[in-house]
């Protein structure tokens, strides 16, 4: 995603990060939903084809996604997300119409701080949810009025964060499933990408955890690359934060 990546100061930290346990979530439940903007033809963490951007896609919070970088078991999975209510607004907003959307996970929402993607197996995010779906929106694949609002009451239309319910569904229900070009991963990335058409938890059609297999990759950006600044975390600060998250 277009967020500052983790950058570890020592190999010890990288080793600790791969020892994390992932969230084992049920096939249906509750989650939060946020949204972010993805540039056209951007290749996200899973390495899915850029044609997938023409259909509803989302990033999944790190500990549910199953990897701290690149691809993980969450890649390619499809979920039916239903908007329930907002909770940061005063008063909370309960829409009078039910809005649902089937998305495909193509990206990772990194763990960090107290954000919406900060849930761990032992600690939910600030809304009490263990999963956050970060929807690619605005998007040509999603109507501009997908998120209900009441501007006359609140003075704005974008609530930012929603409570949702989710159901794991077959990707045959995803709008892009019948378009072969929207399925699979970018060929030129080879084994550096993993984006199953319809993962079922079988090892033959579900991505492994890249960070468990490879650790955290080194920072190899060139000086001329367009990137956000990265703050190197002191080792002791990281270890303290890691232990608190367990």
Short mmCIF file of C-alpha atoms in Angstrom, two decimals:
data_model
loop_
_atom_site.label_atom_id
_atom_site.label_comp_id
_atom_site.label_asym_id
_atom_site.label_seq_id
_atom_site.Cartn_x
_atom_site.Cartn_y
_atom_site.Cartn_z
CA UNK A 1 0.00 0.00 0.00
CA UNK A 2 1.06 3.60 -0.22
CA UNK A 3 2.26 3.75 3.32
CA UNK A 4 5.73 3.99 4.86
CA UNK A 5 7.12 0.40 4.94
CA UNK A 6 8.69 -1.13 8.02
CA UNK A 7 12.43 -0.73 8.10
CA UNK A 8 14.30 -2.82 10.67
CA UNK A 9 17.66 -1.73 12.04
CA UNK A 10 19.12 -5.19 12.72
CA UNK A 11 18.68 -8.78 11.55
CA UNK A 12 17.59 -9.63 15.13
CA UNK A 13 14.51 -7.48 14.72
CA UNK A 14 13.69 -9.13 11.40
CA UNK A 15 13.92 -12.54 13.03
CA UNK A 16 11.57 -11.50 15.82
CA UNK A 17 9.00 -10.17 13.37
CA UNK A 18 8.78 -13.50 11.55
CA UNK A 19 7.95 -15.26 14.82
CA UNK A 20 4.56 -13.53 14.99
CA UNK A 21 1.37 -15.55 15.17
CA UNK A 22 -1.36 -14.56 12.74
CA UNK A 23 -5.04 -13.97 13.44
CA UNK A 24 -7.19 -17.02 12.75
CA UNK A 25 -10.49 -15.38 11.84
CA UNK A 26 -13.86 -17.11 11.32
CA UNK A 27 -15.51 -17.28 7.89
CA UNK A 28 -17.93 -14.55 8.94
CA UNK A 29 -17.87 -11.87 11.59
CA UNK A 30 -17.32 -8.17 12.11
CA UNK A 31 -14.56 -5.84 10.93
CA UNK A 32 -13.81 -2.20 10.38
CA UNK A 33 -13.55 -0.62 6.95
CA UNK A 34 -11.44 2.34 5.88
CA UNK A 35 -10.49 3.45 2.37
CA UNK A 36 -7.41 4.61 0.49
CA UNK A 37 -6.49 5.80 -2.99
CA UNK A 38 -4.49 3.57 -5.31
CA UNK A 39 -2.80 5.10 -8.39
CA UNK A 40 -3.71 3.67 -11.77
CA UNK A 41 -1.69 0.62 -12.82
CA UNK A 42 -0.15 0.30 -9.36
CA UNK A 43 1.09 -3.16 -8.40
CA UNK A 44 0.18 -3.75 -4.75
CA UNK A 45 1.64 -6.16 -2.19
CA UNK A 46 0.21 -9.38 -3.62
CA UNK A 47 1.41 -8.60 -7.13
CA UNK A 48 -2.06 -9.03 -8.65
CA UNK A 49 -2.54 -7.90 -12.24
CA UNK A 50 -3.36 -4.23 -12.70
CA UNK A 51 -6.56 -5.25 -14.48
CA UNK A 52 -7.90 -6.28 -11.06
CA UNK A 53 -8.09 -2.56 -10.21
CA UNK A 54 -11.11 -2.31 -12.49
CA UNK A 55 -13.09 -4.26 -9.89
CA UNK A 56 -13.57 -3.84 -6.12
CA UNK A 57 -10.37 -4.59 -4.23
CA UNK A 58 -9.07 -3.93 -0.74
CA UNK A 59 -6.07 -4.26 1.56
CA UNK A 60 -6.33 -6.47 4.64
CA UNK A 61 -4.84 -5.71 8.06
CA UNK A 62 -1.44 -7.32 8.55
CA UNK A 63 -2.12 -9.94 11.24
CA UNK A 64 -5.17 -11.21 9.33
CA UNK A 65 -3.35 -10.93 5.98
CA UNK A 66 -0.68 -13.29 7.28
CA UNK A 67 2.55 -11.54 6.31
CA UNK A 68 4.34 -8.35 7.25
CA UNK A 69 5.48 -7.67 3.70
CA UNK A 70 4.73 -8.72 0.13
CA UNK A 71 2.22 -11.58 -0.22
CA UNK A 72 0.48 -13.68 2.41
CA UNK A 73 -2.41 -16.15 2.84
CA UNK A 74 -4.87 -13.25 2.58
CA UNK A 75 -3.94 -12.55 -1.04
CA UNK A 76 -6.69 -13.23 -3.54
CA UNK A 77 -9.38 -13.98 -0.95
CA UNK A 78 -12.85 -12.60 -1.50
CA UNK A 79 -15.24 -11.18 1.08
CA UNK A 80 -18.73 -9.80 1.08
CA UNK A 81 -18.62 -6.61 3.18
CA UNK A 82 -21.78 -4.96 4.51
CA UNK A 83 -21.81 -1.47 5.99
CA UNK A 84 -23.35 -1.34 9.47
CA UNK A 85 -22.71 2.02 11.12
CA UNK A 86 -20.15 4.70 11.89
CA UNK A 87 -18.85 5.18 15.41
CA UNK A 88 -16.49 8.16 15.31
CA UNK A 89 -19.30 10.52 14.32
CA UNK A 90 -21.47 12.16 16.97
CA UNK A 91 -24.06 10.76 16.99
CA UNK A 92 -23.18 7.42 15.32
CA UNK A 93 -24.69 7.13 11.85
CA UNK A 94 -26.93 4.19 11.01
CA UNK A 95 -27.79 4.09 7.29
CA UNK A 96 -31.38 3.50 6.24
CA UNK A 97 -30.25 1.33 3.32
CA UNK A 98 -28.04 -1.76 3.29
CA UNK A 99 -24.90 -1.44 1.19
CA UNK A 100 -22.76 -4.51 0.46
CA UNK A 101 -19.75 -5.10 -1.74
CA UNK A 102 -17.73 -8.17 -2.71
CA UNK A 103 -14.01 -7.38 -2.72
CA UNK A 104 -10.83 -9.24 -3.55
CA UNK A 105 -7.79 -8.76 -1.30
CA UNK A 106 -4.85 -7.52 -3.36
CA UNK A 107 -2.89 -5.53 -0.81
CA UNK A 108 -1.50 -5.42 2.73
CA UNK A 109 -2.47 -2.83 5.33
CA UNK A 110 0.65 -2.69 7.54
CA UNK A 111 0.57 -3.02 11.30
CA UNK A 112 1.57 0.11 13.17
CA UNK A 113 0.78 2.13 16.26
CA UNK A 114 -2.87 2.38 17.26
CA UNK A 115 -4.25 2.52 13.73
CA UNK A 116 -7.15 0.58 12.27
CA UNK A 117 -4.79 -2.13 10.98
CA UNK A 118 -3.10 -2.54 14.38
CA UNK A 119 -4.99 -5.61 15.64
CA UNK A 120 -2.97 -8.61 16.83
CA UNK A 121 -4.19 -12.06 17.92
CA UNK A 122 -4.38 -10.76 21.49
CA UNK A 123 -5.45 -7.15 20.92
CA UNK A 124 -8.18 -5.70 18.66
CA UNK A 125 -7.95 -2.36 16.90
CA UNK A 126 -9.42 0.81 18.50
CA UNK A 127 -12.91 -0.20 17.37
CA UNK A 128 -12.66 -3.64 18.96
CA UNK A 129 -12.25 -5.44 15.62
CA UNK A 130 -9.56 -7.95 14.71
CA UNK A 131 -9.75 -7.27 10.96
CA UNK A 132 -9.70 -4.06 8.96
CA UNK A 133 -10.47 -3.92 5.26
CA UNK A 134 -8.95 -0.86 3.57
CA UNK A 135 -11.06 -0.40 0.46
CA UNK A 136 -9.57 1.02 -2.73
CA UNK A 137 -11.86 4.03 -3.06
CA UNK A 138 -12.57 6.22 -4.95
CA UNK A 139 -12.59 3.67 -7.73
CA UNK A 140 -14.27 3.33 -11.09
CA UNK A 141 -15.43 -0.08 -9.85
CA UNK A 142 -17.48 1.37 -6.98
CA UNK A 143 -20.33 3.90 -7.24
CA UNK A 144 -19.50 7.35 -5.88
CA UNK A 145 -22.48 7.09 -3.53
CA UNK A 146 -21.53 3.70 -2.10
CA UNK A 147 -20.97 5.17 1.37
CA UNK A 148 -24.24 6.56 2.77
CA UNK A 149 -24.10 9.93 4.52
CA UNK A 150 -26.14 12.78 5.97
CA UNK A 151 -24.32 15.99 5.12
CA UNK A 152 -27.09 18.21 6.48
CA UNK A 153 -26.65 16.69 9.95
CA UNK A 154 -22.89 16.12 10.10
CA UNK A 155 -21.57 18.75 7.73
CA UNK A 156 -19.48 16.22 5.80
CA UNK A 157 -20.03 13.07 3.75
CA UNK A 158 -16.95 10.92 4.41
CA UNK A 159 -17.05 9.26 7.84
CA UNK A 160 -13.66 7.63 7.27
CA UNK A 161 -14.24 4.46 9.30
CA UNK A 162 -17.20 2.08 9.34
CA UNK A 163 -18.24 -0.96 11.30
CA UNK A 164 -18.99 -3.76 8.85
CA UNK A 165 -19.94 -7.39 8.79
CA UNK A 166 -17.99 -9.72 6.54
CA UNK A 167 -18.55 -13.12 4.97
CA UNK A 168 -15.88 -15.15 3.23
CA UNK A 169 -17.17 -15.97 -0.25
CA UNK A 170 -15.98 -17.81 -3.32
CA UNK A 171 -14.23 -15.47 -5.72
CA UNK A 172 -16.56 -16.72 -8.41
CA UNK A 173 -18.90 -14.10 -6.90
CA UNK A 174 -16.40 -11.27 -7.40
CA UNK A 175 -17.23 -8.97 -10.33
CA UNK A 176 -13.82 -9.49 -11.94
CA UNK A 177 -13.84 -13.28 -11.87
CA UNK A 178 -15.05 -13.68 -15.46
CA UNK A 179 -12.25 -11.47 -16.77
CA UNK A 180 -9.17 -13.68 -17.08
CA UNK A 181 -6.91 -10.62 -17.27
CA UNK A 182 -8.04 -9.55 -13.78
CA UNK A 183 -7.00 -12.86 -12.23
CA UNK A 184 -3.60 -14.09 -11.14
CA UNK A 185 -0.36 -12.17 -10.64
CA UNK A 186 1.95 -10.09 -12.80
CA UNK A 187 4.02 -12.56 -14.84
CA UNK A 188 7.24 -10.56 -14.76
CA UNK A 189 7.32 -10.72 -10.93
CA UNK A 190 7.70 -14.49 -10.99
CA UNK A 191 7.85 -15.98 -7.49
CA UNK A 192 7.83 -12.48 -6.04
CA UNK A 193 4.05 -12.32 -6.44
CA UNK A 194 1.14 -14.51 -5.38
CA UNK A 195 -2.46 -13.72 -6.26
CA UNK A 196 -4.68 -16.83 -6.50
CA UNK A 197 -7.85 -16.62 -8.54
CA UNK A 198 -9.93 -18.38 -5.90
CA UNK A 199 -8.00 -19.53 -2.81
CA UNK A 200 -9.57 -22.31 -0.74
CA UNK A 201 -6.94 -22.85 2.00
CA UNK A 202 -5.44 -25.70 0.00
CA UNK A 203 -1.66 -25.34 -0.23
CA UNK A 204 -1.96 -25.59 -4.02
CA UNK A 205 -4.11 -22.46 -4.32
CA UNK A 206 -3.29 -20.37 -1.22
CA UNK A 207 -0.28 -18.11 -0.76
CA UNK A 208 2.29 -18.82 1.95
CA UNK A 209 3.51 -16.06 4.24
CA UNK A 210 6.32 -14.24 2.47
CA UNK A 211 7.74 -12.79 5.70
CA UNK A 212 7.79 -16.19 7.41
CA UNK A 213 9.67 -17.69 4.50
CA UNK A 214 12.05 -14.83 3.78
CA UNK A 215 12.16 -12.45 6.72
CA UNK A 216 11.93 -8.69 6.21
CA UNK A 217 13.71 -7.59 3.03
CA UNK A 218 16.43 -4.91 3.25
CA UNK A 219 15.72 -1.37 2.11
CA UNK A 220 16.96 -1.31 -1.50
CA UNK A 221 15.40 1.95 -2.69
CA UNK A 222 17.69 4.16 -4.73
CA UNK A 223 18.13 7.83 -3.93
CA UNK A 224 16.17 8.75 -7.03
CA UNK A 225 13.20 6.55 -6.18
CA UNK A 226 9.92 8.26 -5.30
CA UNK A 227 9.31 7.12 -1.76
CA UNK A 228 8.25 8.37 1.64
CA UNK A 229 10.86 8.93 4.32
CA UNK A 230 11.50 5.95 6.60
CA UNK A 231 12.38 6.24 10.26
CA UNK A 232 14.71 3.54 11.54
CA UNK A 233 13.33 2.25 14.83
CA UNK A 234 15.77 1.75 17.69
CA UNK A 235 16.13 -1.93 18.58
CA UNK A 236 15.03 -1.64 22.20
CA UNK A 237 11.95 0.41 21.30
CA UNK A 238 10.91 -2.18 18.76
CA UNK A 239 11.39 -5.11 21.15
CA UNK A 240 9.30 -3.35 23.79
CA UNK A 241 6.52 -2.67 21.31
CA UNK A 242 6.67 -6.22 19.96
CA UNK A 243 6.34 -7.76 23.42
CA UNK A 244 3.46 -5.47 24.34
CA UNK A 245 1.59 -6.57 21.20
CA UNK A 246 1.75 -10.25 22.16
#
